[in-house]
């Protein structure tokens, strides 16, 4: 079963961004971003909102509750 962190990776890769690019964009350590994307840390709701706004998708899309962006 696919998890939200797979969706984060897909969105990042579709935007031609690296994990480092995203860490800089969201002012966090690259290791922390990697943990979110690999499912090693839970994604806080406030950060999920920021990712949704950044990518122009809904939180439900990031959370894998829908395939409609």
mmCIF file of N, CA, C and O in Angstrom:
data_model
loop_
_atom_site.group_PDB
_atom_site.id
_atom_site.type_symbol
_atom_site.label_atom_id
_atom_site.label_comp_id
_atom_site.label_asym_id
_atom_site.label_seq_id
_atom_site.Cartn_x
_atom_site.Cartn_y
_atom_site.Cartn_z
ATOM 1 N N UNK A 1 0.829 -1.185 0.000
ATOM 2 C CA UNK A 1 0.000 0.000 0.000
ATOM 3 C C UNK A 1 0.876 1.252 0.000
ATOM 4 O O UNK A 1 1.822 1.351 0.761
ATOM 5 N N UNK A 2 0.558 2.171 -0.875
ATOM 6 C CA UNK A 2 1.319 3.418 -0.951
ATOM 7 C C UNK A 2 0.975 4.320 0.223
ATOM 8 O O UNK A 2 -0.158 4.373 0.656
ATOM 9 N N UNK A 3 1.939 5.020 0.700
ATOM 10 C CA UNK A 3 1.772 5.924 1.829
ATOM 11 C C UNK A 3 2.014 7.360 1.374
ATOM 12 O O UNK A 3 2.553 7.599 0.298
ATOM 13 N N UNK A 4 1.641 8.314 2.231
ATOM 14 C CA UNK A 4 1.770 9.719 1.874
ATOM 15 C C UNK A 4 3.197 10.098 1.501
ATOM 16 O O UNK A 4 3.419 10.950 0.651
ATOM 17 N N UNK A 5 4.172 9.451 2.135
ATOM 18 C CA UNK A 5 5.546 9.842 1.847
ATOM 19 C C UNK A 5 5.927 9.497 0.412
ATOM 20 O O UNK A 5 6.742 10.182 -0.182
ATOM 21 N N UNK A 6 5.303 8.466 -0.165
ATOM 22 C CA UNK A 6 5.526 8.184 -1.580
ATOM 23 C C UNK A 6 4.974 9.322 -2.441
ATOM 24 O O UNK A 6 5.570 9.692 -3.446
ATOM 25 N N UNK A 7 3.854 9.858 -2.017
ATOM 26 C CA UNK A 7 3.248 10.963 -2.750
ATOM 27 C C UNK A 7 4.146 12.188 -2.676
ATOM 28 O O UNK A 7 4.308 12.898 -3.660
ATOM 29 N N UNK A 8 4.739 12.452 -1.513
ATOM 30 C CA UNK A 8 5.664 13.583 -1.396
ATOM 31 C C UNK A 8 6.837 13.433 -2.358
ATOM 32 O O UNK A 8 7.227 14.385 -3.023
ATOM 33 N N UNK A 9 7.377 12.237 -2.418
ATOM 34 C CA UNK A 9 8.500 11.997 -3.331
ATOM 35 C C UNK A 9 8.078 12.197 -4.775
ATOM 36 O O UNK A 9 8.777 12.853 -5.560
ATOM 37 N N UNK A 10 6.917 11.664 -5.140
ATOM 38 C CA UNK A 10 6.429 11.818 -6.511
ATOM 39 C C UNK A 10 6.229 13.289 -6.875
ATOM 40 O O UNK A 10 6.608 13.721 -7.966
ATOM 41 N N UNK A 11 5.636 14.061 -5.967
ATOM 42 C CA UNK A 11 5.426 15.485 -6.228
ATOM 43 C C UNK A 11 6.762 16.206 -6.391
ATOM 44 O O UNK A 11 6.930 17.034 -7.296
ATOM 45 N N UNK A 12 7.696 15.879 -5.524
ATOM 46 C CA UNK A 12 9.025 16.502 -5.622
ATOM 47 C C UNK A 12 9.700 16.162 -6.936
ATOM 48 O O UNK A 12 10.202 17.039 -7.650
ATOM 49 N N UNK A 13 9.696 14.884 -7.287
ATOM 50 C CA UNK A 13 10.351 14.458 -8.523
ATOM 51 C C UNK A 13 9.663 15.043 -9.751
ATOM 52 O O UNK A 13 10.334 15.429 -10.713
ATOM 53 N N UNK A 14 8.336 15.133 -9.716
ATOM 54 C CA UNK A 14 7.602 15.734 -10.843
ATOM 55 C C UNK A 14 7.946 17.214 -11.012
ATOM 56 O O UNK A 14 7.804 17.761 -12.105
ATOM 57 N N UNK A 15 8.386 17.843 -9.933
ATOM 58 C CA UNK A 15 8.768 19.262 -9.971
ATOM 59 C C UNK A 15 10.258 19.443 -10.253
ATOM 60 O O UNK A 15 10.767 20.565 -10.196
ATOM 61 N N UNK A 16 10.944 18.333 -10.523
ATOM 62 C CA UNK A 16 12.387 18.361 -10.783
ATOM 63 C C UNK A 16 13.171 19.019 -9.653
ATOM 64 O O UNK A 16 14.093 19.799 -9.885
ATOM 65 N N UNK A 17 12.778 18.710 -8.420
ATOM 66 C CA UNK A 17 13.465 19.227 -7.237
ATOM 67 C C UNK A 17 14.198 18.088 -6.545
ATOM 68 O O UNK A 17 13.802 16.934 -6.643
ATOM 69 N N UNK A 18 15.246 18.448 -5.834
ATOM 70 C CA UNK A 18 15.960 17.473 -5.020
ATOM 71 C C UNK A 18 15.471 17.581 -3.575
ATOM 72 O O UNK A 18 14.807 18.556 -3.206
ATOM 73 N N UNK A 19 15.833 16.613 -2.776
ATOM 74 C CA UNK A 19 15.509 16.699 -1.357
ATOM 75 C C UNK A 19 16.166 17.929 -0.747
ATOM 76 O O UNK A 19 15.569 18.608 0.094
ATOM 77 N N UNK A 20 17.365 18.246 -1.177
ATOM 78 C CA UNK A 20 18.059 19.434 -0.680
ATOM 79 C C UNK A 20 17.304 20.705 -1.063
ATOM 80 O O UNK A 20 17.154 21.612 -0.236
ATOM 81 N N UNK A 21 16.807 20.768 -2.300
ATOM 82 C CA UNK A 21 16.009 21.924 -2.723
ATOM 83 C C UNK A 21 14.819 22.137 -1.793
ATOM 84 O O UNK A 21 14.521 23.263 -1.382
ATOM 85 N N UNK A 22 14.142 21.040 -1.465
ATOM 86 C CA UNK A 22 12.947 21.142 -0.620
ATOM 87 C C UNK A 22 13.312 21.526 0.812
ATOM 88 O O UNK A 22 12.607 22.319 1.441
ATOM 89 N N UNK A 23 14.410 20.996 1.319
ATOM 90 C CA UNK A 23 14.844 21.349 2.665
ATOM 91 C C UNK A 23 15.145 22.846 2.749
ATOM 92 O O UNK A 23 14.737 23.515 3.701
ATOM 93 N N UNK A 24 15.802 23.370 1.742
ATOM 94 C CA UNK A 24 16.107 24.803 1.715
ATOM 95 C C UNK A 24 14.816 25.608 1.605
ATOM 96 O O UNK A 24 14.609 26.583 2.330
ATOM 97 N N UNK A 25 13.937 25.199 0.705
ATOM 98 C CA UNK A 25 12.667 25.903 0.490
ATOM 99 C C UNK A 25 11.841 25.992 1.778
ATOM 100 O O UNK A 25 11.218 27.013 2.052
ATOM 101 N N UNK A 26 11.838 24.920 2.562
ATOM 102 C CA UNK A 26 11.019 24.865 3.770
ATOM 103 C C UNK A 26 11.817 25.090 5.057
ATOM 104 O O UNK A 26 11.325 24.849 6.152
ATOM 105 N N UNK A 27 13.056 25.566 4.870
ATOM 106 C CA UNK A 27 13.912 25.959 5.993
ATOM 107 C C UNK A 27 14.015 24.868 7.067
ATOM 108 O O UNK A 27 13.697 25.075 8.241
ATOM 109 N N UNK A 28 14.429 23.704 6.608
ATOM 110 C CA UNK A 28 14.650 22.593 7.537
ATOM 111 C C UNK A 28 15.937 21.878 7.155
ATOM 112 O O UNK A 28 16.471 22.095 6.064
ATOM 113 N N UNK A 29 16.405 21.068 8.052
ATOM 114 C CA UNK A 29 17.597 20.279 7.772
ATOM 115 C C UNK A 29 17.265 19.237 6.696
ATOM 116 O O UNK A 29 16.171 18.665 6.711
ATOM 117 N N UNK A 30 18.179 18.985 5.781
ATOM 118 C CA UNK A 30 17.938 17.969 4.750
ATOM 119 C C UNK A 30 17.598 16.601 5.348
ATOM 120 O O UNK A 30 16.767 15.880 4.797
ATOM 121 N N UNK A 31 18.214 16.263 6.474
ATOM 122 C CA UNK A 31 17.912 14.960 7.078
ATOM 123 C C UNK A 31 16.464 14.896 7.551
ATOM 124 O O UNK A 31 15.831 13.843 7.471
ATOM 125 N N UNK A 32 15.924 16.014 8.032
ATOM 126 C CA UNK A 32 14.527 16.009 8.471
ATOM 127 C C UNK A 32 13.589 15.857 7.281
ATOM 128 O O UNK A 32 12.631 15.098 7.336
ATOM 129 N N UNK A 33 13.875 16.576 6.190
ATOM 130 C CA UNK A 33 13.036 16.415 5.001
ATOM 131 C C UNK A 33 13.079 14.962 4.539
ATOM 132 O O UNK A 33 12.052 14.374 4.223
ATOM 133 N N UNK A 34 14.271 14.377 4.513
ATOM 134 C CA UNK A 34 14.418 12.986 4.082
ATOM 135 C C UNK A 34 13.577 12.063 4.957
ATOM 136 O O UNK A 34 12.941 11.137 4.463
ATOM 137 N N UNK A 35 13.548 12.328 6.251
ATOM 138 C CA UNK A 35 12.753 11.500 7.162
ATOM 139 C C UNK A 35 11.267 11.570 6.824
ATOM 140 O O UNK A 35 10.568 10.564 6.896
ATOM 141 N N UNK A 36 10.778 12.762 6.494
ATOM 142 C CA UNK A 36 9.369 12.877 6.097
ATOM 143 C C UNK A 36 9.111 12.085 4.821
ATOM 144 O O UNK A 36 8.150 11.340 4.712
ATOM 145 N N UNK A 37 9.987 12.252 3.849
ATOM 146 C CA UNK A 37 9.785 11.607 2.552
ATOM 147 C C UNK A 37 9.946 10.093 2.623
ATOM 148 O O UNK A 37 9.335 9.368 1.843
ATOM 149 N N UNK A 38 10.744 9.614 3.544
ATOM 150 C CA UNK A 38 10.956 8.166 3.687
ATOM 151 C C UNK A 38 10.010 7.528 4.698
ATOM 152 O O UNK A 38 10.091 6.324 4.941
ATOM 153 N N UNK A 39 9.156 8.340 5.313
ATOM 154 C CA UNK A 39 8.210 7.806 6.278
ATOM 155 C C UNK A 39 8.821 7.490 7.624
ATOM 156 O O UNK A 39 8.231 6.781 8.428
ATOM 157 N N UNK A 40 9.997 8.038 7.900
ATOM 158 C CA UNK A 40 10.664 7.805 9.176
ATOM 159 C C UNK A 40 10.165 8.750 10.263
ATOM 160 O O UNK A 40 10.379 8.495 11.446
ATOM 161 N N UNK A 41 9.537 9.854 9.865
ATOM 162 C CA UNK A 41 8.937 10.816 10.797
ATOM 163 C C UNK A 41 7.542 11.147 10.291
ATOM 164 O O UNK A 41 7.324 11.247 9.079
ATOM 165 N N UNK A 42 6.609 11.326 11.212
ATOM 166 C CA UNK A 42 5.265 11.741 10.827
ATOM 167 C C UNK A 42 5.294 13.178 10.330
ATOM 168 O O UNK A 42 6.023 14.019 10.860
ATOM 169 N N UNK A 43 4.484 13.441 9.338
ATOM 170 C CA UNK A 43 4.395 14.774 8.748
ATOM 171 C C UNK A 43 3.386 15.607 9.539
ATOM 172 O O UNK A 43 2.205 15.271 9.568
ATOM 173 N N UNK A 44 3.844 16.688 10.186
ATOM 174 C CA UNK A 44 2.913 17.537 10.933
ATOM 175 C C UNK A 44 1.878 18.179 10.003
ATOM 176 O O UNK A 44 2.177 18.498 8.849
ATOM 177 N N UNK A 45 0.677 18.384 10.515
ATOM 178 C CA UNK A 45 -0.400 18.946 9.722
ATOM 179 C C UNK A 45 -0.030 20.297 9.129
ATOM 180 O O UNK A 45 -0.287 20.558 7.950
ATOM 181 N N UNK A 46 0.579 21.161 9.917
ATOM 182 C CA UNK A 46 0.948 22.490 9.405
ATOM 183 C C UNK A 46 1.928 22.386 8.242
ATOM 184 O O UNK A 46 1.837 23.149 7.283
ATOM 185 N N UNK A 47 2.837 21.458 8.307
ATOM 186 C CA UNK A 47 3.786 21.273 7.214
ATOM 187 C C UNK A 47 3.096 20.649 6.009
ATOM 188 O O UNK A 47 3.381 21.010 4.867
ATOM 189 N N UNK A 48 2.169 19.739 6.244
ATOM 190 C CA UNK A 48 1.403 19.156 5.139
ATOM 191 C C UNK A 48 0.645 20.248 4.387
ATOM 192 O O UNK A 48 0.574 20.232 3.151
ATOM 193 N N UNK A 49 0.095 21.214 5.123
ATOM 194 C CA UNK A 49 -0.596 22.341 4.481
ATOM 195 C C UNK A 49 0.365 23.134 3.603
ATOM 196 O O UNK A 49 0.022 23.535 2.495
ATOM 197 N N UNK A 50 1.563 23.368 4.113
ATOM 198 C CA UNK A 50 2.560 24.121 3.345
ATOM 199 C C UNK A 50 2.964 23.371 2.078
ATOM 200 O O UNK A 50 3.106 23.970 1.012
ATOM 201 N N UNK A 51 3.149 22.053 2.194
ATOM 202 C CA UNK A 51 3.474 21.260 1.007
ATOM 203 C C UNK A 51 2.323 21.305 -0.001
ATOM 204 O O UNK A 51 2.545 21.439 -1.205
ATOM 205 N N UNK A 52 1.101 21.186 0.488
ATOM 206 C CA UNK A 52 -0.068 21.230 -0.392
ATOM 207 C C UNK A 52 -0.126 22.561 -1.134
ATOM 208 O O UNK A 52 -0.357 22.590 -2.354
ATOM 209 N N UNK A 53 0.088 23.652 -0.426
ATOM 210 C CA UNK A 53 0.087 24.966 -1.069
ATOM 211 C C UNK A 53 1.224 25.083 -2.079
ATOM 212 O O UNK A 53 1.035 25.601 -3.185
ATOM 213 N N UNK A 54 2.384 24.605 -1.721
ATOM 214 C CA UNK A 54 3.555 24.688 -2.597
ATOM 215 C C UNK A 54 3.310 23.951 -3.915
ATOM 216 O O UNK A 54 3.629 24.459 -4.989
ATOM 217 N N UNK A 55 2.748 22.764 -3.824
ATOM 218 C CA UNK A 55 2.531 21.946 -5.018
ATOM 219 C C UNK A 55 1.183 22.213 -5.693
ATOM 220 O O UNK A 55 0.919 21.673 -6.765
ATOM 221 N N UNK A 56 0.322 22.999 -5.061
ATOM 222 C CA UNK A 56 -0.978 23.297 -5.646
ATOM 223 C C UNK A 56 -1.918 22.103 -5.636
ATOM 224 O O UNK A 56 -2.685 21.893 -6.579
ATOM 225 N N UNK A 57 -1.846 21.320 -4.566
ATOM 226 C CA UNK A 57 -2.706 20.142 -4.418
ATOM 227 C C UNK A 57 -3.420 20.226 -3.072
ATOM 228 O O UNK A 57 -3.112 21.076 -2.240
ATOM 229 N N UNK A 58 -4.360 19.336 -2.849
ATOM 230 C CA UNK A 58 -5.065 19.300 -1.567
ATOM 231 C C UNK A 58 -4.290 18.454 -0.551
ATOM 232 O O UNK A 58 -3.471 17.607 -0.932
ATOM 233 N N UNK A 59 -4.583 18.694 0.704
ATOM 234 C CA UNK A 59 -3.995 17.851 1.753
ATOM 235 C C UNK A 59 -4.473 16.417 1.581
ATOM 236 O O UNK A 59 -3.719 15.474 1.813
ATOM 237 N N UNK A 60 -5.721 16.240 1.159
ATOM 238 C CA UNK A 60 -6.230 14.882 0.922
ATOM 239 C C UNK A 60 -5.411 14.167 -0.140
ATOM 240 O O UNK A 60 -5.202 12.964 -0.063
ATOM 241 N N UNK A 61 -4.934 14.901 -1.127
ATOM 242 C CA UNK A 61 -4.093 14.294 -2.158
ATOM 243 C C UNK A 61 -2.773 13.818 -1.540
ATOM 244 O O UNK A 61 -2.334 12.697 -1.770
ATOM 245 N N UNK A 62 -2.148 14.667 -0.735
ATOM 246 C CA UNK A 62 -0.898 14.277 -0.070
ATOM 247 C C UNK A 62 -1.133 13.096 0.862
ATOM 248 O O UNK A 62 -0.313 12.182 0.941
ATOM 249 N N UNK A 63 -2.275 13.098 1.553
ATOM 250 C CA UNK A 63 -2.577 12.038 2.516
ATOM 251 C C UNK A 63 -3.066 10.752 1.851
ATOM 252 O O UNK A 63 -3.398 9.786 2.541
ATOM 253 N N UNK A 64 -3.120 10.731 0.516
ATOM 254 C CA UNK A 64 -3.536 9.550 -0.253
ATOM 255 C C UNK A 64 -5.015 9.211 -0.029
ATOM 256 O O UNK A 64 -5.419 8.071 -0.190
ATOM 257 N N UNK A 65 -5.815 10.230 0.333
ATOM 258 C CA UNK A 65 -7.247 10.007 0.511
ATOM 259 C C UNK A 65 -8.004 10.183 -0.789
ATOM 260 O O UNK A 65 -9.164 9.802 -0.896
ATOM 261 N N UNK A 66 -7.327 10.785 -1.785
ATOM 262 C CA UNK A 66 -7.906 10.963 -3.105
ATOM 263 C C UNK A 66 -6.790 11.018 -4.126
ATOM 264 O O UNK A 66 -5.638 11.312 -3.778
ATOM 265 N N UNK A 67 -7.138 10.732 -5.364
ATOM 266 C CA UNK A 67 -6.162 10.881 -6.450
ATOM 267 C C UNK A 67 -6.400 12.169 -7.221
ATOM 268 O O UNK A 67 -5.701 12.467 -8.185
ATOM 269 N N UNK A 68 -7.397 12.933 -6.780
ATOM 270 C CA UNK A 68 -7.691 14.225 -7.410
ATOM 271 C C UNK A 68 -6.825 15.278 -6.741
ATOM 272 O O UNK A 68 -6.915 15.500 -5.533
ATOM 273 N N UNK A 69 -5.970 15.918 -7.532
ATOM 274 C CA UNK A 69 -5.062 16.918 -6.987
ATOM 275 C C UNK A 69 -5.826 18.103 -6.466
ATOM 276 O O UNK A 69 -5.496 18.753 -5.557
#
